[in-house]
Coordinates of C-alpha atoms and ligand atoms in Angstrom, one line a residue:
M260 CA 30.9 -6.9 -39.9
S261 CA 30.6 -9.0 -36.8
N262 CA 27.2 -9.5 -35.1
G263 CA 26.2 -7.5 -32.1
I264 CA 25.5 -9.0 -28.6
L265 CA 22.3 -9.2 -26.7
Y266 CA 22.8 -8.6 -23.0
V267 CA 20.0 -10.1 -20.7
V268 CA 20.2 -7.6 -17.8
A269 CA 18.6 -8.2 -14.4
T270 CA 17.2 -5.1 -12.7
P271 CA 16.1 -4.6 -9.1
I272 CA 12.9 -6.1 -7.6
G273 CA 12.4 -3.2 -5.3
N274 CA 15.7 -1.8 -4.1
V275 CA 17.6 0.2 -6.6
G276 CA 20.8 -0.6 -4.8
D277 CA 20.5 -4.1 -6.3
L278 CA 21.4 -2.9 -9.7
S279 CA 24.9 -4.1 -10.3
P280 CA 27.7 -1.8 -11.4
R281 CA 28.1 -4.1 -14.5
A282 CA 24.4 -3.8 -15.3
R283 CA 24.7 0.0 -15.1
E284 CA 27.7 -0.1 -17.4
V285 CA 26.1 -2.3 -20.0
L286 CA 22.8 -0.3 -20.0
S287 CA 24.8 2.9 -20.7
S288 CA 27.1 1.4 -23.3
V289 CA 24.6 -0.5 -25.5
S290 CA 22.9 1.3 -28.5
L291 CA 19.4 0.1 -27.6
I292 CA 17.4 -1.2 -24.7
A293 CA 14.5 -3.5 -25.3
A294 CA 12.2 -3.0 -22.3
E295 CA 9.0 -4.7 -21.3
D296 CA 7.5 -1.3 -20.5
T297 CA 9.5 1.7 -21.5
R298 CA 7.7 4.1 -19.2
H299 CA 8.3 1.9 -16.2
S300 CA 12.0 1.4 -17.1
G301 CA 12.4 5.0 -18.1
K302 CA 12.2 5.9 -14.4
L303 CA 15.1 3.5 -13.4
L304 CA 17.3 4.7 -16.3
Q305 CA 16.7 8.2 -15.4
M306 CA 17.6 7.5 -11.7
I307 CA 21.0 6.1 -13.0
G308 CA 21.5 8.8 -15.6
C309 CA 21.3 6.5 -18.5
N310 CA 20.2 8.0 -21.9
T311 CA 20.2 4.9 -24.0
P312 CA 17.2 4.8 -26.5
M313 CA 14.5 2.2 -25.6
L314 CA 12.0 0.3 -27.5
S315 CA 9.2 -2.0 -26.1
L316 CA 9.3 -5.8 -26.1
H317 CA 6.3 -7.4 -24.4
E318 CA 4.2 -10.5 -24.8
H319 CA 2.0 -8.9 -27.5
N320 CA 4.8 -7.7 -29.8
E321 CA 7.6 -10.2 -29.0
Q322 CA 7.4 -12.1 -32.3
H323 CA 7.8 -9.2 -34.7
R324 CA 10.2 -7.3 -32.4
S325 CA 12.4 -10.5 -32.4
V326 CA 12.8 -10.3 -36.2
E327 CA 13.6 -6.5 -36.0
L328 CA 16.1 -7.0 -33.1
L329 CA 17.8 -10.0 -34.9
N330 CA 18.2 -7.7 -37.9
R331 CA 19.8 -5.0 -35.8
L332 CA 22.1 -7.5 -34.1
Q333 CA 23.2 -8.9 -37.4
N334 CA 24.1 -5.4 -38.3
G335 CA 26.5 -5.2 -35.4
V336 CA 24.3 -3.3 -32.9
N337 CA 24.6 -4.2 -29.2
I338 CA 21.3 -4.5 -27.4
A339 CA 20.2 -4.9 -23.7
L340 CA 17.0 -6.7 -22.7
I341 CA 15.3 -5.7 -19.5
S342 CA 11.9 -6.4 -17.9
D343 CA 10.0 -4.3 -15.3
A344 CA 11.8 -6.0 -12.4
G345 CA 14.2 -8.9 -11.8
T346 CA 15.6 -11.3 -14.4
P347 CA 14.1 -11.1 -17.9
L348 CA 12.4 -14.3 -19.1
I349 CA 11.7 -15.5 -15.6
S350 CA 7.8 -15.1 -15.7
D351 CA 8.6 -12.1 -18.1
P352 CA 9.0 -11.6 -21.8
G353 CA 12.1 -12.5 -23.7
Y354 CA 12.1 -16.3 -24.2
G355 CA 10.9 -16.0 -27.9
L356 CA 13.7 -13.4 -28.6
V357 CA 16.5 -15.4 -27.0
R358 CA 15.4 -18.7 -28.6
E359 CA 15.5 -17.0 -32.1
L360 CA 18.9 -15.3 -31.5
V361 CA 20.4 -18.6 -30.2
A362 CA 19.1 -20.3 -33.3
H363 CA 20.8 -17.7 -35.5
G364 CA 24.1 -18.0 -33.7
I365 CA 23.9 -14.5 -32.0
R366 CA 25.8 -14.2 -28.8
V367 CA 23.5 -13.8 -25.7
V368 CA 25.3 -12.6 -22.5
P369 CA 23.7 -12.7 -19.0
I370 CA 24.2 -9.8 -16.6
P371 CA 22.8 -11.6 -13.5
G372 CA 21.1 -9.9 -10.6
A373 CA 17.9 -9.9 -8.6
C374 CA 15.3 -12.7 -9.1
A375 CA 12.4 -12.9 -6.6
A376 CA 12.2 -16.8 -6.9
I377 CA 15.9 -17.3 -6.0
A378 CA 15.8 -14.6 -3.3
A379 CA 12.9 -16.2 -1.6
L380 CA 14.3 -19.7 -2.0
S381 CA 17.6 -18.6 -0.4
V382 CA 15.8 -17.6 2.9
S383 CA 13.1 -20.2 2.8
G384 CA 14.8 -22.6 5.2
L385 CA 13.6 -25.3 2.8
S386 CA 16.0 -27.6 0.9
T387 CA 17.8 -25.8 -1.9
A388 CA 19.6 -28.9 -3.2
R389 CA 16.8 -29.6 -5.8
F390 CA 14.0 -27.2 -6.6
V391 CA 11.3 -26.6 -9.2
F392 CA 10.3 -23.1 -10.4
E393 CA 6.6 -23.2 -11.2
G394 CA 5.9 -19.5 -11.9
F395 CA 2.3 -18.5 -11.5
P396 CA -0.1 -21.4 -10.7
G397 CA -2.7 -19.9 -13.0
A398 CA -5.8 -17.7 -12.9
K399 CA -8.3 -20.5 -13.9
P400 CA -9.3 -22.3 -10.8
N401 CA -9.8 -25.8 -12.4
K402 CA -6.5 -25.7 -14.2
R403 CA -4.7 -24.4 -11.1
R404 CA -6.1 -27.1 -8.9
E405 CA -5.2 -29.8 -11.5
R406 CA -1.6 -28.5 -11.7
L407 CA -1.2 -28.4 -8.0
R408 CA -2.5 -31.9 -7.6
E409 CA 0.0 -33.0 -10.2
L410 CA 2.7 -31.6 -8.0
A411 CA 1.4 -33.2 -4.8
H412 CA 4.1 -35.8 -4.7
E413 CA 7.0 -33.7 -6.0
S414 CA 10.0 -34.2 -3.7
R415 CA 11.8 -31.1 -4.8
T416 CA 11.1 -27.7 -3.2
L417 CA 8.5 -25.9 -5.1
V418 CA 8.7 -22.1 -5.9
F419 CA 5.5 -20.2 -7.0
Y420 CA 4.8 -16.6 -7.9
E421 CA 1.3 -15.3 -7.0
A422 CA -0.6 -12.1 -7.3
P423 CA -2.0 -10.7 -4.0
H424 CA -5.7 -10.9 -5.1
R425 CA -5.4 -14.5 -5.8
L426 CA -3.4 -15.5 -2.7
Q427 CA -6.4 -16.7 -0.6
E428 CA -7.7 -19.1 -3.3
T429 CA -4.3 -20.4 -4.2
L430 CA -3.5 -21.2 -0.5
A431 CA -6.8 -23.0 -0.3
D432 CA -6.1 -25.1 -3.4
M433 CA -2.6 -25.8 -2.0
L434 CA -4.2 -27.0 1.2
D435 CA -6.3 -29.3 -0.9
A436 CA -3.5 -30.7 -3.0
F437 CA -0.5 -30.8 -0.5
G438 CA -2.4 -31.2 2.9
A439 CA -2.3 -28.9 6.0
Q440 CA 1.1 -30.0 7.4
R441 CA 3.4 -29.1 4.5
R442 CA 5.9 -26.3 5.4
V443 CA 5.9 -23.1 3.5
A444 CA 7.9 -20.0 3.4
L445 CA 5.8 -17.1 2.0
C446 CA 8.0 -14.1 1.2
R447 CA 6.5 -10.8 0.4
E448 CA 7.9 -7.4 -0.7
I449 CA 11.5 -8.8 -0.9
T450 CA 14.1 -6.0 -0.7
K451 CA 11.3 -3.4 0.0
L452 CA 10.2 -1.5 3.1
H453 CA 7.6 -4.1 4.2
E454 CA 9.7 -7.2 3.4
T455 CA 8.2 -10.0 5.5
C456 CA 8.8 -13.8 5.4
Y457 CA 6.2 -16.1 7.0
Y458 CA 7.5 -19.5 8.0
E459 CA 4.4 -21.7 8.5
T460 CA 2.5 -24.7 7.5
I461 CA -0.1 -24.4 4.7
G462 CA -2.9 -24.9 7.3
E463 CA -1.5 -22.0 9.4
L464 CA -1.2 -19.8 6.4
V465 CA -4.7 -20.5 5.2
K466 CA -6.0 -19.4 8.7
R467 CA -3.7 -16.3 8.7
A468 CA -4.9 -15.3 5.3
T469 CA -8.4 -14.7 6.7
T470 CA -7.2 -12.6 9.6
D471 CA -3.9 -10.8 8.6
A472 CA -4.6 -8.5 5.7
D473 CA -0.8 -7.8 5.3
L474 CA -0.2 -11.3 4.1
S475 CA -1.7 -10.5 0.7
R476 CA -0.3 -7.1 0.3
G477 CA 2.4 -6.4 -2.3
E478 CA 4.4 -9.0 -4.3
I479 CA 4.6 -12.5 -3.2
V480 CA 6.6 -15.7 -3.6
I481 CA 5.5 -19.0 -2.1
V482 CA 8.1 -21.6 -1.4
V483 CA 6.6 -25.1 -0.6
E484 CA 8.5 -28.0 1.0
G485 CA 8.7 -31.2 -1.2
V486 CA 7.5 -34.5 0.0
P487 CA 10.1 -36.9 1.5
E488 CA 11.8 -38.8 -1.4
A489 CA 10.5 -42.2 -0.3
E490 CA 6.9 -41.1 -0.2
S491 CA 7.0 -39.5 -3.6
T492 CA 8.1 -42.6 -5.5
A493 CA 6.5 -45.6 -3.7
I494 CA 3.1 -45.4 -5.4
P495 CA 2.4 -44.6 -9.1
L496 CA 0.7 -41.2 -9.4
A497 CA -2.3 -42.7 -11.1
A498 CA -2.9 -45.2 -8.3
E499 CA -2.6 -42.4 -5.8
Q500 CA -5.2 -40.3 -7.6
V501 CA -7.6 -43.3 -7.5
L502 CA -6.9 -43.7 -3.9
F503 CA -7.5 -40.0 -3.0
T504 CA -10.8 -40.1 -5.0
L505 CA -11.9 -43.1 -3.1
L506 CA -10.9 -41.5 0.2
E507 CA -13.4 -38.7 -0.4
D508 CA -16.2 -41.3 0.6
L509 CA -14.5 -44.2 2.1
P510 CA -12.4 -45.0 5.3
A511 CA -8.7 -45.5 4.7
A512 CA -8.7 -49.3 4.9
Q513 CA -11.6 -49.8 2.4
A514 CA -10.1 -47.1 0.0
A515 CA -6.7 -48.7 0.1
K516 CA -8.2 -52.2 -0.6
L517 CA -10.3 -51.0 -3.6
A518 CA -7.5 -48.8 -5.0
A519 CA -5.1 -51.9 -4.8
K520 CA -7.7 -54.0 -6.8
L521 CA -8.2 -51.3 -9.3
T522 CA -4.6 -50.3 -9.9
G523 CA -2.4 -53.3 -8.8
A524 CA -0.4 -51.0 -6.4
P525 CA 0.6 -52.5 -3.1
R526 CA -2.3 -52.4 -0.6
S527 CA -0.1 -51.8 2.4
E528 CA 1.6 -48.7 0.8
L529 CA -1.8 -47.5 -0.3
Y530 CA -3.1 -47.8 3.2
E531 CA -0.1 -46.0 4.7
R532 CA -0.5 -43.1 2.2
A533 CA -4.3 -43.1 2.9
V534 CA -3.7 -42.6 6.7
K535 CA -1.2 -39.9 6.1
H536 CA -3.4 -38.1 3.6
K537 CA -6.3 -38.2 6.0
S538 CA -4.3 -36.9 8.9
A539 CA -2.8 -34.1 6.8
K540 CA -6.2 -32.9 5.9
Q541 CA -7.3 -32.7 9.5
Ligands
SAM87 N1 11.3 -11.5 -13.6 C1 10.9 -11.4 -12.2 C2 11.9 -12.0 -11.3 O1 13.1 -12.2 -11.8 O2 11.7 -12.3 -10.2 C3 9.5 -11.8 -11.9 C4 8.5 -11.2 -12.7 S1 6.9 -11.8 -12.4 C5 6.0 -10.9 -13.7 C6 6.4 -10.8 -11.0 C7 6.2 -11.7 -9.8 O3 7.4 -12.0 -9.2 C8 5.3 -11.1 -8.7 O4 3.9 -11.3 -8.9 C9 5.8 -11.8 -7.5 O5 5.2 -13.1 -7.5 C10 7.4 -12.0 -7.8 N2 8.0 -10.8 -7.3 C11 8.6 -9.8 -7.9 N3 9.2 -8.9 -7.1 C12 9.0 -9.4 -5.9 C13 9.3 -8.9 -4.6 N4 10.0 -7.8 -4.4 N5 8.9 -9.6 -3.5 C14 8.3 -10.8 -3.6 N6 7.9 -11.3 -4.8 C15 8.2 -10.6 -6.0

């Protein structure tokens, strides 16, 4: 008997019209649907008149479910994987399962569709030539700040997911890591009634977050401009971190001189970076 196929099926992120005809067909023709939350997905399946049986696959049971699903696939059963919204595995469960199936030579077929990160990027007005998907920046303040600082010199466009209740603190941390002038597209409620995209700098968004309650309502993607290529590579990251630490207490020229002594990086470039860093913070 030949193995079954796992279909990784994207579902809408707010507008049911975004479920593709092919996704409908696959969901109705497979023998089983593995869903992140069977109650949540039950509503979508009901809406499209699909009666395929479901079982849950979420972060807490993914490991043992993967063994179970592998077994069924090896017995010729075709299965679809869906998450609550958008593309499974993208800040959603499924990676453990797909990794296991690929390792066992099971065919995994994508049924592409909505993905909030790609939808936001496509309307961000920021470079799409090269981008980095960062997912959620994290709930723990120290870790989140560290992660953002590590990205401060990334030249590719950055794409983040964020929960509404953490938006204000994350924007404040972005201000600290990226400076006030960095351009951002903040897209909320994509494909839904209150869909809005704000095209502003981080400094402007931080201010807006304190006055405009709508900004942090609903689901949010933050797309951040990367730094110009030349700036991102001229000085090693460690030297720059030394420089930024010194800048907290010293004027640009002194901080650059000291950072050059400590790290061996060129003083003129450190000075240039120090001036830019200071003006971005104002
Ligand atoms: N797998 C999904 C995808 O393909 O986009 C993402 C799942 S992740 C758990 C949920 C996050 O995606 C939300 O917190 C938000 O950051 C983003 N998101 C999902 N739907 C969205 C929408 N309609 N508008 C804006 N952001 C959305």
